Structures are given as C-alpha cells and as structure tokens.
mmCIF file of C-alpha atoms in Angstrom:
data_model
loop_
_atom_site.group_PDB
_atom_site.id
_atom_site.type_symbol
_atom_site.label_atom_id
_atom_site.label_comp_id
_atom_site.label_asym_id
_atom_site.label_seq_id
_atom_site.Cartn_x
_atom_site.Cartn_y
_atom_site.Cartn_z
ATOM 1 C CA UNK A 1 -3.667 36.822 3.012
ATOM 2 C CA UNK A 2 -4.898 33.073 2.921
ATOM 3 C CA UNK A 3 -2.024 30.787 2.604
ATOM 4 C CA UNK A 4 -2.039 28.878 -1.113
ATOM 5 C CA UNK A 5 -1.546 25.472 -2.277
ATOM 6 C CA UNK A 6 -1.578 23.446 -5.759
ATOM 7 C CA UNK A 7 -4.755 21.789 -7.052
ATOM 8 C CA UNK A 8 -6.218 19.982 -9.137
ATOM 9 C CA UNK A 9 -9.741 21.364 -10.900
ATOM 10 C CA UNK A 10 -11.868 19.988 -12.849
ATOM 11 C CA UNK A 11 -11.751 22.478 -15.478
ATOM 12 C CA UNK A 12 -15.868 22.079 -17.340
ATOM 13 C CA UNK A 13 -14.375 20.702 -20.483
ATOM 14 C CA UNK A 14 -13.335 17.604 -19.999
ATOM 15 C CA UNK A 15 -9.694 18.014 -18.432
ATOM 16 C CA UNK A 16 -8.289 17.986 -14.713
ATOM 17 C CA UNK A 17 -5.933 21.512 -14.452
ATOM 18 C CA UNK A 18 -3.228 22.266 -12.038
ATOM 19 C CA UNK A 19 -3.755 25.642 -10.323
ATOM 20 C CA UNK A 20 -3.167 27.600 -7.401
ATOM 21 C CA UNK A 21 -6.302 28.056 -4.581
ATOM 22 C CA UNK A 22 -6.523 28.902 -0.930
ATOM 23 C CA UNK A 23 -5.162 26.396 1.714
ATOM 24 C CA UNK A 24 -8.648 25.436 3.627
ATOM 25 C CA UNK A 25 -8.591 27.253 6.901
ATOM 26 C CA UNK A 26 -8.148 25.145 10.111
ATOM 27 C CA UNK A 27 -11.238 25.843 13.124
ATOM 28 C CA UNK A 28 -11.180 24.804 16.258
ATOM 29 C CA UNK A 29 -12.252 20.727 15.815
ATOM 30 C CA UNK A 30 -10.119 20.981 12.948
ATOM 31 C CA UNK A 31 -6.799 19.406 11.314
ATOM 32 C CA UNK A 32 -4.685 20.198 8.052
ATOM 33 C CA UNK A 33 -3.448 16.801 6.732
ATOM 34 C CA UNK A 34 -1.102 16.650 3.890
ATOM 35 C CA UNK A 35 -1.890 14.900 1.220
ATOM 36 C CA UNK A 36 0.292 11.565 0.518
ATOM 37 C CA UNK A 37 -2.126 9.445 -1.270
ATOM 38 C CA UNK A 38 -5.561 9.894 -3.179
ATOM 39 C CA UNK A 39 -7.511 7.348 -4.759
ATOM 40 C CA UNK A 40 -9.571 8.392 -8.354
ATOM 41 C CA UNK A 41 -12.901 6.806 -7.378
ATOM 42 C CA UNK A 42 -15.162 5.047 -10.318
ATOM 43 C CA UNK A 43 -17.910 7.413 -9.136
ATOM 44 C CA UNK A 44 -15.063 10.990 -10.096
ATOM 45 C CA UNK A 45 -15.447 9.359 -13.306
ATOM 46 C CA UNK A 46 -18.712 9.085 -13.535
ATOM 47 C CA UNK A 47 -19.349 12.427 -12.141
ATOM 48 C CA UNK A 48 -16.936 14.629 -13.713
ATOM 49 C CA UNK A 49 -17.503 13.082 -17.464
ATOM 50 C CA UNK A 50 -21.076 14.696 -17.182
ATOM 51 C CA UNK A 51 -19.975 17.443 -15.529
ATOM 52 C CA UNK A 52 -20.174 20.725 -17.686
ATOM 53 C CA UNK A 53 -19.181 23.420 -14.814
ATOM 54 C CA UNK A 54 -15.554 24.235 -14.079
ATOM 55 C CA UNK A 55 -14.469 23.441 -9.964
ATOM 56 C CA UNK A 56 -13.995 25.913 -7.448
ATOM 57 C CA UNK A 57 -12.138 23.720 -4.818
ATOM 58 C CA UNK A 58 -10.778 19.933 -5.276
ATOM 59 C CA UNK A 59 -12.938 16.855 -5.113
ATOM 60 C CA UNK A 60 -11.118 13.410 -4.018
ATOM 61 C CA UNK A 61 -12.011 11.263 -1.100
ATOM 62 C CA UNK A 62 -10.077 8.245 -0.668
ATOM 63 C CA UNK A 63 -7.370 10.136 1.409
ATOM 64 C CA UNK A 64 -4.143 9.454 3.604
ATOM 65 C CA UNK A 65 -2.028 11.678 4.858
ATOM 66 C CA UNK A 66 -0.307 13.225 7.441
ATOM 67 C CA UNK A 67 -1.723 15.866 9.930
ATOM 68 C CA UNK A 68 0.475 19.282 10.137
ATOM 69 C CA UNK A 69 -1.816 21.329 11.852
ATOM 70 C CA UNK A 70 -4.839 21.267 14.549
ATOM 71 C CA UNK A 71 -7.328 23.680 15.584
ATOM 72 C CA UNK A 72 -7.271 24.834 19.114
ATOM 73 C CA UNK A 73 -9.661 22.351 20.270
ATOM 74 C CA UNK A 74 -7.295 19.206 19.232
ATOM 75 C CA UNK A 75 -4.859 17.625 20.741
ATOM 76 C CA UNK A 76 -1.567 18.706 19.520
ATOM 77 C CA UNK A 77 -0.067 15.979 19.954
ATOM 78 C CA UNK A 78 -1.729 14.568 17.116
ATOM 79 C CA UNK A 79 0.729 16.477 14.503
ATOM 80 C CA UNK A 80 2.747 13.997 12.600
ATOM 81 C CA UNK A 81 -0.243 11.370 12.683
ATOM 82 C CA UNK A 82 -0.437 9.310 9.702
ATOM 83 C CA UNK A 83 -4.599 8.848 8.895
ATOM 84 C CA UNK A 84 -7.338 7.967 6.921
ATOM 85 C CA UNK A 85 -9.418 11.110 6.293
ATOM 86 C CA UNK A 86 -13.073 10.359 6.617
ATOM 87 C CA UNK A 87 -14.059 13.075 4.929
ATOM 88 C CA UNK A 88 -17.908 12.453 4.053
ATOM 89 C CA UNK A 89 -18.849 11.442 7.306
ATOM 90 C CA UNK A 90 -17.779 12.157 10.902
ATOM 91 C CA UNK A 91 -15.484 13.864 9.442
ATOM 92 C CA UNK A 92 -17.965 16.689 8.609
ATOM 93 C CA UNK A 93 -20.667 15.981 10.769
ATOM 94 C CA UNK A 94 -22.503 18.419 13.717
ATOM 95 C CA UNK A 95 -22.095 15.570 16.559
ATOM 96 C CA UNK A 96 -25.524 16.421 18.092
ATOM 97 C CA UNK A 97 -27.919 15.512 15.693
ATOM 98 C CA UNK A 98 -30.064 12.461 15.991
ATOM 99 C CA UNK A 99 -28.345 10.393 13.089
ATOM 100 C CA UNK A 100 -24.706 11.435 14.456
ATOM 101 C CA UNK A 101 -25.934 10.209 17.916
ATOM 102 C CA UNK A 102 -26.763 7.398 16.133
ATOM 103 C CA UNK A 103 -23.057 7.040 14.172
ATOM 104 C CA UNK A 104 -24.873 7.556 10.496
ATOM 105 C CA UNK A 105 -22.911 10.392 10.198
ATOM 106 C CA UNK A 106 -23.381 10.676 6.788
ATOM 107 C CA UNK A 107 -26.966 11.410 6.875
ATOM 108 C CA UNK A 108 -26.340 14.380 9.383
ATOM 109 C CA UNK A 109 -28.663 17.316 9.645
ATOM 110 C CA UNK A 110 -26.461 20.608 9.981
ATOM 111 C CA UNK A 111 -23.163 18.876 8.060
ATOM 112 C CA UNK A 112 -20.098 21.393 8.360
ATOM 113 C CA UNK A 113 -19.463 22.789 4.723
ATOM 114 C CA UNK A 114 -17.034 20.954 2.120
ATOM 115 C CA UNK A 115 -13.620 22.476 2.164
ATOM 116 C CA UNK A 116 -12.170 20.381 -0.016
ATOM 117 C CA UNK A 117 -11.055 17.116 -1.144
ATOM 118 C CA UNK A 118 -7.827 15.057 -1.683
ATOM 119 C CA UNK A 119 -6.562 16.497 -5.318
ATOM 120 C CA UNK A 120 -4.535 19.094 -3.428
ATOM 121 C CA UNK A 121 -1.423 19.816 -1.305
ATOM 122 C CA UNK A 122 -3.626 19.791 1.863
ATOM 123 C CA UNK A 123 -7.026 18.851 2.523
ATOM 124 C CA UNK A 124 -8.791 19.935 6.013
ATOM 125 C CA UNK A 125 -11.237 18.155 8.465
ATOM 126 C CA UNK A 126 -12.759 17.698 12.022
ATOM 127 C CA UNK A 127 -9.949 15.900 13.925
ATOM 128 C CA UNK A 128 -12.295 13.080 15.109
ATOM 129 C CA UNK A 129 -12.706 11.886 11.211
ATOM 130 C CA UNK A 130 -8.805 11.423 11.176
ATOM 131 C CA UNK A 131 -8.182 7.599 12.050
ATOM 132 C CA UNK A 132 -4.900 6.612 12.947
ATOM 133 C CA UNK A 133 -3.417 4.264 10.544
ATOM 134 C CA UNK A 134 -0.987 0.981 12.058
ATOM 135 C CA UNK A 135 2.660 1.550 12.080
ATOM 136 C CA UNK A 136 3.003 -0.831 9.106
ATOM 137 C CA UNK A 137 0.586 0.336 6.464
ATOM 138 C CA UNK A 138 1.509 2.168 3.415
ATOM 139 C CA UNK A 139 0.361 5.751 1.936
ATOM 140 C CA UNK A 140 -1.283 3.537 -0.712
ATOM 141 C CA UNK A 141 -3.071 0.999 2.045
ATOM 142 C CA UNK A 142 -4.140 4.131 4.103
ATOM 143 C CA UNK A 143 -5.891 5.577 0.647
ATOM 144 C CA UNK A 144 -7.956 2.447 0.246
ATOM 145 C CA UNK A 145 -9.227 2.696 3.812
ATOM 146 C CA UNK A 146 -12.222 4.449 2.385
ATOM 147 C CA UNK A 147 -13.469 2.239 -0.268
ATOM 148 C CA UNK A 148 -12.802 -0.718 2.079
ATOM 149 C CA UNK A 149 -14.819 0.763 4.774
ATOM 150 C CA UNK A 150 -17.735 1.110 1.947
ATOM 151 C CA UNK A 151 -17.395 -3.030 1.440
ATOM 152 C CA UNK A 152 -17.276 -3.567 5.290
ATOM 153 C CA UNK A 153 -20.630 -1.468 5.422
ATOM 154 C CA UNK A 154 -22.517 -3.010 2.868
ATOM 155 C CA UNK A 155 -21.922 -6.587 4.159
ATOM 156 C CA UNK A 156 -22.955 -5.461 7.640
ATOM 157 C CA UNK A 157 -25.916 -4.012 6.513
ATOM 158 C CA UNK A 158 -26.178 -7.186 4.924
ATOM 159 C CA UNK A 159 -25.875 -9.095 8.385
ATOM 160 C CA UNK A 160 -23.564 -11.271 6.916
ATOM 161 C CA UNK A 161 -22.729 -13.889 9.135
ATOM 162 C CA UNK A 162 -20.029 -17.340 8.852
ATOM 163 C CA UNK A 163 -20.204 -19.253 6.147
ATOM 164 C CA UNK A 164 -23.039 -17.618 3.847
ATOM 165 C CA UNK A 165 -22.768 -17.773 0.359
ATOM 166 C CA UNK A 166 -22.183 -14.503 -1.339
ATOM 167 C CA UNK A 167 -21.803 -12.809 -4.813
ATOM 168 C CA UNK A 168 -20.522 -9.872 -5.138
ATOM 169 C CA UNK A 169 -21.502 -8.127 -8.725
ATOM 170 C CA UNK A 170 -18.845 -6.290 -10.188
ATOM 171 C CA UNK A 171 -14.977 -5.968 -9.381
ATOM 172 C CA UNK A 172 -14.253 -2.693 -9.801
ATOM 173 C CA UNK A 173 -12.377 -0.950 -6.323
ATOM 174 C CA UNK A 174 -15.467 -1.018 -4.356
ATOM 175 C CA UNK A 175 -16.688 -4.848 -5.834
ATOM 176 C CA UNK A 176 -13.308 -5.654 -4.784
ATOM 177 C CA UNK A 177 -13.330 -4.414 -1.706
ATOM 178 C CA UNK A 178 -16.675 -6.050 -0.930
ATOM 179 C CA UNK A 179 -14.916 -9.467 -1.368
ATOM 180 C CA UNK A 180 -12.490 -8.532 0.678
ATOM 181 C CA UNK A 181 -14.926 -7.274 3.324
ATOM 182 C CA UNK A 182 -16.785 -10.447 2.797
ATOM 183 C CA UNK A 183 -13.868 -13.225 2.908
ATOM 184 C CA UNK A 184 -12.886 -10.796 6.251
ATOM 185 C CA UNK A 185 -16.182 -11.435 7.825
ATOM 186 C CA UNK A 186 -16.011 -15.532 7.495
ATOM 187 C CA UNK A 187 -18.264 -16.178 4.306
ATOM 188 C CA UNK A 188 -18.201 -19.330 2.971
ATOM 189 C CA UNK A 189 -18.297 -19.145 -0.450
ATOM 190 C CA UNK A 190 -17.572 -15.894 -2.733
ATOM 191 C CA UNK A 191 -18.182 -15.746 -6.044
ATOM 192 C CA UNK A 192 -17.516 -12.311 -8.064
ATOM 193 C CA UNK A 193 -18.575 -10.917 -10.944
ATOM 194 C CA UNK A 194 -15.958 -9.323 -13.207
ATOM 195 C CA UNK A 195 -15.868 -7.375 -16.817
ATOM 196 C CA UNK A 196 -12.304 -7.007 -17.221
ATOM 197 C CA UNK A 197 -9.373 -10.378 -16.975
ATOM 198 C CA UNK A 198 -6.899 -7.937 -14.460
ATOM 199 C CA UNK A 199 -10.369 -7.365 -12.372
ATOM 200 C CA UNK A 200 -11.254 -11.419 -12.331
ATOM 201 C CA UNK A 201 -7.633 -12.062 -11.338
ATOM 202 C CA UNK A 202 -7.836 -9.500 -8.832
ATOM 203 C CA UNK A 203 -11.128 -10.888 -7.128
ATOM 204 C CA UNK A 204 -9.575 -14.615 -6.824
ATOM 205 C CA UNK A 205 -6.491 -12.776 -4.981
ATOM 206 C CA UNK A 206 -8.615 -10.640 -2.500
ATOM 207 C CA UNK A 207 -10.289 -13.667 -1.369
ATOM 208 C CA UNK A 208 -13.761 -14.651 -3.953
ATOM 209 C CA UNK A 209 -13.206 -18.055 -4.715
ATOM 210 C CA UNK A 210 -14.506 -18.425 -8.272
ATOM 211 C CA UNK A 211 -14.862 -15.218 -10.673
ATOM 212 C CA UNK A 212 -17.533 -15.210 -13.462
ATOM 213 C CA UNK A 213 -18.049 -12.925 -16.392
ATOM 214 C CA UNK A 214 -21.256 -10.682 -16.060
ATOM 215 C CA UNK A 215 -23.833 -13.305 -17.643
ATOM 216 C CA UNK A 216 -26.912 -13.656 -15.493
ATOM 217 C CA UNK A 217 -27.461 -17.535 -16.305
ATOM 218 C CA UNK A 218 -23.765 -18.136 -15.754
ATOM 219 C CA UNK A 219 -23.406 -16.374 -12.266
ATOM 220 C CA UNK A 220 -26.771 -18.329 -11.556
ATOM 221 C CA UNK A 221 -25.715 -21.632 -12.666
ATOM 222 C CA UNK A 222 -22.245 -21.284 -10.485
ATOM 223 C CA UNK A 223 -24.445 -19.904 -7.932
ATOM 224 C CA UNK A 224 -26.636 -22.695 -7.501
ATOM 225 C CA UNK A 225 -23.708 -25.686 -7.879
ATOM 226 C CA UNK A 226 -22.074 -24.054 -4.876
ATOM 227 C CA UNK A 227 -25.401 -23.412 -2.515
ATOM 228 C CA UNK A 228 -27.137 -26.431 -3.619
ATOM 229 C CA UNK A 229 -29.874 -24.948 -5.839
ATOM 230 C CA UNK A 230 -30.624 -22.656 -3.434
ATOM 231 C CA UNK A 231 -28.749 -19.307 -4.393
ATOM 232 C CA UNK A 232 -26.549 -16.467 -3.065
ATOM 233 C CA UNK A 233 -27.371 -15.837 0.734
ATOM 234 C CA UNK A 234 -26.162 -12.408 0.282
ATOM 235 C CA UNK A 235 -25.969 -10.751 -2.802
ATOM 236 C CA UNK A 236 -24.252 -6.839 -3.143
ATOM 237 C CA UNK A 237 -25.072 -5.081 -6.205
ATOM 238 C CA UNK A 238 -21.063 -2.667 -6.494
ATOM 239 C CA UNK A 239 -22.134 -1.394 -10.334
ATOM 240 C CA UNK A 240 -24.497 1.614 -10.342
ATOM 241 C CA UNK A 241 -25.094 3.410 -13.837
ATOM 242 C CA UNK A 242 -28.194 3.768 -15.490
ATOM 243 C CA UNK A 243 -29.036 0.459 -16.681
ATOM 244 C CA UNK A 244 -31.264 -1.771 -15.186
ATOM 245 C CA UNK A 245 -29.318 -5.194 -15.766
ATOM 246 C CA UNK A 246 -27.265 -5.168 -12.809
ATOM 247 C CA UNK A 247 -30.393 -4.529 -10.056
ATOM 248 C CA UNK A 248 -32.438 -7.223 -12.060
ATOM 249 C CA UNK A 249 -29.497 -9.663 -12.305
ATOM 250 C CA UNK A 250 -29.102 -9.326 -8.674
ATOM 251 C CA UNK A 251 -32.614 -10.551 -7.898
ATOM 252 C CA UNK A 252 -32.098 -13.385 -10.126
ATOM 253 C CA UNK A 253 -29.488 -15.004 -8.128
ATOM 254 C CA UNK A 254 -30.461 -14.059 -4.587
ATOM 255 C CA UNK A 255 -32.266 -17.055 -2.759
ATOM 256 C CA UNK A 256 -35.355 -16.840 -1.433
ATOM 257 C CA UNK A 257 -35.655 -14.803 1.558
ATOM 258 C CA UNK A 258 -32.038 -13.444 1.224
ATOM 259 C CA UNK A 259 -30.678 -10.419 1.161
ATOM 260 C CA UNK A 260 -29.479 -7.413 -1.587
ATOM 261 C CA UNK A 261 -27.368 -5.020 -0.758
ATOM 262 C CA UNK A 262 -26.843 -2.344 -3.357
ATOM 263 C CA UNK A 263 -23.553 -0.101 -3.219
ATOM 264 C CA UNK A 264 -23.659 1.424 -6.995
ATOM 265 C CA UNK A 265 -24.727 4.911 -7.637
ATOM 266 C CA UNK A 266 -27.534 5.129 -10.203
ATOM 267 C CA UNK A 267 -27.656 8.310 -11.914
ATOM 268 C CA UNK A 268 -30.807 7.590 -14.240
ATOM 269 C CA UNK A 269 -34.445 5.985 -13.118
ATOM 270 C CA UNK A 270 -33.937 2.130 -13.471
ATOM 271 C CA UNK A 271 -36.747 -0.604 -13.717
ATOM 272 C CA UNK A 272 -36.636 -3.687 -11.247
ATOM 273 C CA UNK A 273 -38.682 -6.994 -11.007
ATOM 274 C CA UNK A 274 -40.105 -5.881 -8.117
ATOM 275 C CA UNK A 275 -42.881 -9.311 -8.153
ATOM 276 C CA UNK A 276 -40.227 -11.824 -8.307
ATOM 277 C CA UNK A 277 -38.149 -9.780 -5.262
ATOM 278 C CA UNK A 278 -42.001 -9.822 -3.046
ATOM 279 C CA UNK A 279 -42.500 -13.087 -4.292
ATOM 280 C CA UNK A 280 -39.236 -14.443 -2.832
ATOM 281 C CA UNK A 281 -39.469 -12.181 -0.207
ATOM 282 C CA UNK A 282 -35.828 -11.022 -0.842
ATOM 283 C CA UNK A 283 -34.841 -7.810 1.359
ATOM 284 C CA UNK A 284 -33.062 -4.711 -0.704
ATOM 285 C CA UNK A 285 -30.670 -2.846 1.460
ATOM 286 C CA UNK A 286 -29.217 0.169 0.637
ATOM 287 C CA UNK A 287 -25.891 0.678 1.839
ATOM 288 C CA UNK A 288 -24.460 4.363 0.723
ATOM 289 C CA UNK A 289 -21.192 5.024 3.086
ATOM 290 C CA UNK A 290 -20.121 4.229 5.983
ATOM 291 C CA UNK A 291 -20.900 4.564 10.041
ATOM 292 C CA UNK A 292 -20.544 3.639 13.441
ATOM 293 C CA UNK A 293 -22.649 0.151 13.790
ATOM 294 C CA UNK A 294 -22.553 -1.821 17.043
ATOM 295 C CA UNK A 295 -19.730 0.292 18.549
ATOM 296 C CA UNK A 296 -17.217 0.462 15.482
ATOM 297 C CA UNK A 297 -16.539 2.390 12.908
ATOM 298 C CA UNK A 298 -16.033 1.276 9.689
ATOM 299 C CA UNK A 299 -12.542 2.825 9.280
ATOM 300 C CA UNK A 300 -11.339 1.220 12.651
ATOM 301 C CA UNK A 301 -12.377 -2.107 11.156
ATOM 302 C CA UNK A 302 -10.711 -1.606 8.062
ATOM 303 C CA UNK A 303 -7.360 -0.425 9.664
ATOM 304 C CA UNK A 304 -7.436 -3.494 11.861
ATOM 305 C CA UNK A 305 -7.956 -5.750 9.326
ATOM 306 C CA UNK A 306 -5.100 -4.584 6.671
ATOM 307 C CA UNK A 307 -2.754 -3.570 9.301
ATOM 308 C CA UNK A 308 -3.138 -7.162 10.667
ATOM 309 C CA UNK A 309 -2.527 -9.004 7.397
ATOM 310 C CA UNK A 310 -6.070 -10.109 7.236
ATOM 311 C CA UNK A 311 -6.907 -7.738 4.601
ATOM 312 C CA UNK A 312 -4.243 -7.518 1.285
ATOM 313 C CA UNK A 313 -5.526 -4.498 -0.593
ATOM 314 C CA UNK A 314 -2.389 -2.655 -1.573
ATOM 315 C CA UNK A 315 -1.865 -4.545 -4.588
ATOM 316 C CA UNK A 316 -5.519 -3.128 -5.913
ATOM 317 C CA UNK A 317 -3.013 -0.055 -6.615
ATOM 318 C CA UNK A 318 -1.828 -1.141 -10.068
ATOM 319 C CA UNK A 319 -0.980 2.688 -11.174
ATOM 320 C CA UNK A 320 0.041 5.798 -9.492
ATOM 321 C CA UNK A 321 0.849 9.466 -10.449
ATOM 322 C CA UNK A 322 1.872 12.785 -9.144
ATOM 323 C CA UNK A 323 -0.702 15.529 -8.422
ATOM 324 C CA UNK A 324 0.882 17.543 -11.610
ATOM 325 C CA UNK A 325 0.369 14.391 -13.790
ATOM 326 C CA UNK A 326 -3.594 13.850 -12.766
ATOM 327 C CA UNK A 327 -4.461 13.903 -16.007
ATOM 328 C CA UNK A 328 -3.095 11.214 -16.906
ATOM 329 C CA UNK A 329 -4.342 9.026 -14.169
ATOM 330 C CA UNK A 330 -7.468 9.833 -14.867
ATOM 331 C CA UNK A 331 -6.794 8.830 -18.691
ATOM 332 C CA UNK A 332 -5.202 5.309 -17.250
ATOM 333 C CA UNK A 333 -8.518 4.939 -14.994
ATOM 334 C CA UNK A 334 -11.047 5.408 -17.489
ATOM 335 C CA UNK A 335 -9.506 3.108 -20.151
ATOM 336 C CA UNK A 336 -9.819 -0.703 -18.423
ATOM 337 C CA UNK A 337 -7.407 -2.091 -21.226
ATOM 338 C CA UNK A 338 -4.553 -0.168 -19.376
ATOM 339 C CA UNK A 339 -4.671 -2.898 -17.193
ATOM 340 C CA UNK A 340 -5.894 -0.179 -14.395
ATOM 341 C CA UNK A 341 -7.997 -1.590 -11.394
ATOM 342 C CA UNK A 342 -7.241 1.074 -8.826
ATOM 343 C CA UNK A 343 -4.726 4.536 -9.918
ATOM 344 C CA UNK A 344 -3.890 6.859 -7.476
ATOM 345 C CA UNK A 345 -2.457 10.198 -6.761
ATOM 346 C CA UNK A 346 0.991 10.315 -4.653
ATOM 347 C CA UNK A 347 1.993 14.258 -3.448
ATOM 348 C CA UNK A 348 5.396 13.372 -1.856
#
C-alpha cells in the first residue's frame, strides 16, 4: 500500500481542501523533498478561479525543501540537501531530446509525467532539478528561487546589458523579481510600474529607481526624462490577463529598435499595434520559464545572487501560512488591500 501524505486540492468550487493522497513514488533519477516552503503564484490564482474541475494531485511550484529520499540512480549522499525544486523544467525533462540538449528544458519532447506540486507534505522530482541552496538562505528565500529565475530569464532573453534603461510593467512577484533580475544584471536606470502602494514601495526596495502608477503617458513621460527622449531600452511586459492595455502600453514606451520581453500569461486573444512595433522595428520576445543559457542555469544564478547579498528578496514574503490554513492564504493573496505582495505556505 502507497505511503500517504496531506494535501491541499483544489476542490471545483472555489475552495482549497485538506485531504489525504498518495506520497508520489520515487524512480530511479528521482528524489522525495519535503516540503518547507511554497509560494501561491499570481498565475494559481488566475488558474484555479476559472477552474470548475476538482484536483486529483497538488499544484504549487515555487518550492524549497529538503530531500529525504533518492532513487537508486542518485547519489545518496544528497539526503538532507536543502533545494530549490525546479519542477517545470529539468526537473521533468527526458535529457535527450533536442531542446534539453539545448537546456530549454521546458519545451521538452517526451516530459516525465506531473507527480505533483508543492501544496503537500512531499513533492517528488528528477534529482538533477534539485539545486542546492547556500548555507545562509532561508526556507522563504529558497521558495522565491523560482519566480526569480523567471526575472533572470526574461532579461537575458532580453540581452540586457550595463547600463540600459529598463521598465519593468507591473510589480507583482514576478514584476518584482524582474527588477531585481534587472538591477542584478547592471541596468542603469529602472523604472517600475505598480497598481498597489505596498507593490511601489516594494519595487524602490528591490532595486527600480523610480515607481509609477500604470498610466501609459506617465510611465512615458518618466521614461523619456531619464533616456533623453529616447525611451526604455528594454521593456518586460510581467502582467498577462486578457486585456490588451498592458502589450500596447509596452510598445508605447519601448525606443526604437529596442526590445519587449513579455513574461504575463494571457488567457484570452489580445489586440496589439503591431504597425507602430514594425515601424520602430521593436523586437517582442517571449520569455515563458526558465533554462540553461550560455552555460548557467537560471536557478544557479539566482542562488548565487541572494545567497551573496546581491539579491534581497525575502522581504517580498509579507504573509505566510500553514498547509492546513491554505485557504486563507489564498484569501490574503487575492485581496491586494491585505497589504499581500508575496504569501506563502510553511509545512514545518
């Protein structure tokens, strides 16, 4: 009989349930990792309020834990580990295909099947998507590894390089960690976009120097006092949704020939000014995940950078709660006037 553990479910109608479901069975490239600390992602939120099916096994994947188990291809002297779990990623990916030759794990062709995410006891994943996290970091540090990694991808796809100007649209977790990402990287000047006064404050202290509300004209007219008419040299679009505002706003303030990296998960067909982005010759540039580029992984970069000092993302954490109180977090995340920028889930 499968061992058990506690989860949390989605249950179809609008609630996160505490149950009881099978403990994910460890294979060969595999390791169990307890669960310490889970981040509730903008994009759960998004998800699970249109969501009209009840869960079968936990979502979550901004994880840190510590590894218990390992398959019998892992070495076991990996137990006791504290890690980030890329769980998307290489963390599930077939290692032979073209795009995992390539470090894109996330676009891999014969991806291992999802076991699981982070609102449980235990989560389980190939041992080479574990990253070691520094001696100094916290549970809550190691559970923003993930979204971090997202803002360190989109501003190399961006080719960001020393002192560009950048805005960065939005300050939720992932607009946040974008500035971050960016003031890591040696931008010049940051300036974020933010809806919310905890998320403006928040920006200023993670490294953008000057944070605007979400008018177009405003963000252009700060824009062009700090680059000297000439625009943002990098521009990264963190929002998503289904409104076209935030895609068109972006090509508004990018300069001529710069580029736009878009993070945000749309979820409805959106319009863009696509003459005004040819006529400025303005590259778009998705950016979904995260990957190996140039030799490094994401996660290793992120890891480096907040167990060095560079990075301060810890105090994004502004609520936690224990897996039996999810609800609640979930409650705190959704309702900005909380004060909530990033809640998370602790399992002690």
């Amino acid at each position: 009989m499968a061992a058990k553990m506690r989860a949390a479910l989605w249950n179809g109608a609008g609630a996160m349930e505490l149950t009881e479901v099978d403990r994910p069975p460890v294979g060969p490239q595999d390791a169990l990792v307890r669960m310490r600390a889970e981040g509730i992602c903008g994009s759960d939120l998004l998800l699970y309020s249109a969501k009209k099916d009840r869960e079968t096994q936990p979502g979550g994947h901004e994880m840190a834990g510590e590894i218990v188990e390992v398959g019998e291809n892992v070495d076991p002297g990996r137990i006791g580990e504290r890690v980030a779990v890329e769980g998307i990623g290489v963390g599930r990916g077939c290692m032979r295909c073209f795009y995992c030759r390539e470090g894109q794990y996330f676009l891999c062709e014969d991806v291992a099947p999802d076991t699981g995410g982070g609102y449980a006891e235990f989560v389980c994943r190939r041992a080479n998507g574990l990253f070691k996290l520094s001696d100094g970091m916290t549970w809550e540090e190691g559970a923003l590894v993930e979204p971090f990694a997202v803002g360190l991808h989109a501003m190399r796809r961006g080719f960001l390089t020393g002192g560009e100007t950048v805005a960065v649209l939005g300050s939720g977790t992932i607009g946040l960690c974008s500035v971050a990402a960016a003031r890591v990287m040696g931008a010049g000047t940051i300036v974020a976009t933010a809806r919310y006064p905890q998320q403006a404050e928040m920006a200023k202290r993670v490294g953008a120097d000057i944070a605007v509300g979400t008018d177009t004209a405003e963000l252009r007219e700060v824009l062009d006092d700090v680059s000297g008419g000439l625009g943002a040299d990098v521009t990264v679009e963190t929002v998503g949704g289904s409104s076209d505002m935030v895609l068109n706003q972006a090509v508004a303030v990018t300069r001529k020939q710069g580029r736009l990296v878009t993070t945000g998960n749309f979820y409805a067909p959106v319009r863009i000014d696509w003459m005004e982005a040819i006529l400025n010759e303005i590259s778009i540039i998705w950016a979904a995940i995260y990957a190996t580029t140039h030799g490094r992984n994401e996660f290793d970069i992120a890891i480096d950078a907040m167990g060095s000092g560079r990075a301060d993302l810890g105090q994004l954490v502004t609520h936690t709660v224990t897996l039996d109180d999810i609800q609640s977090g979930f409650d705190t995340a959704y309702d900005k006037t909380t004060g909530a920028i990033k809640v998370q889930v602790r399992t002690p």
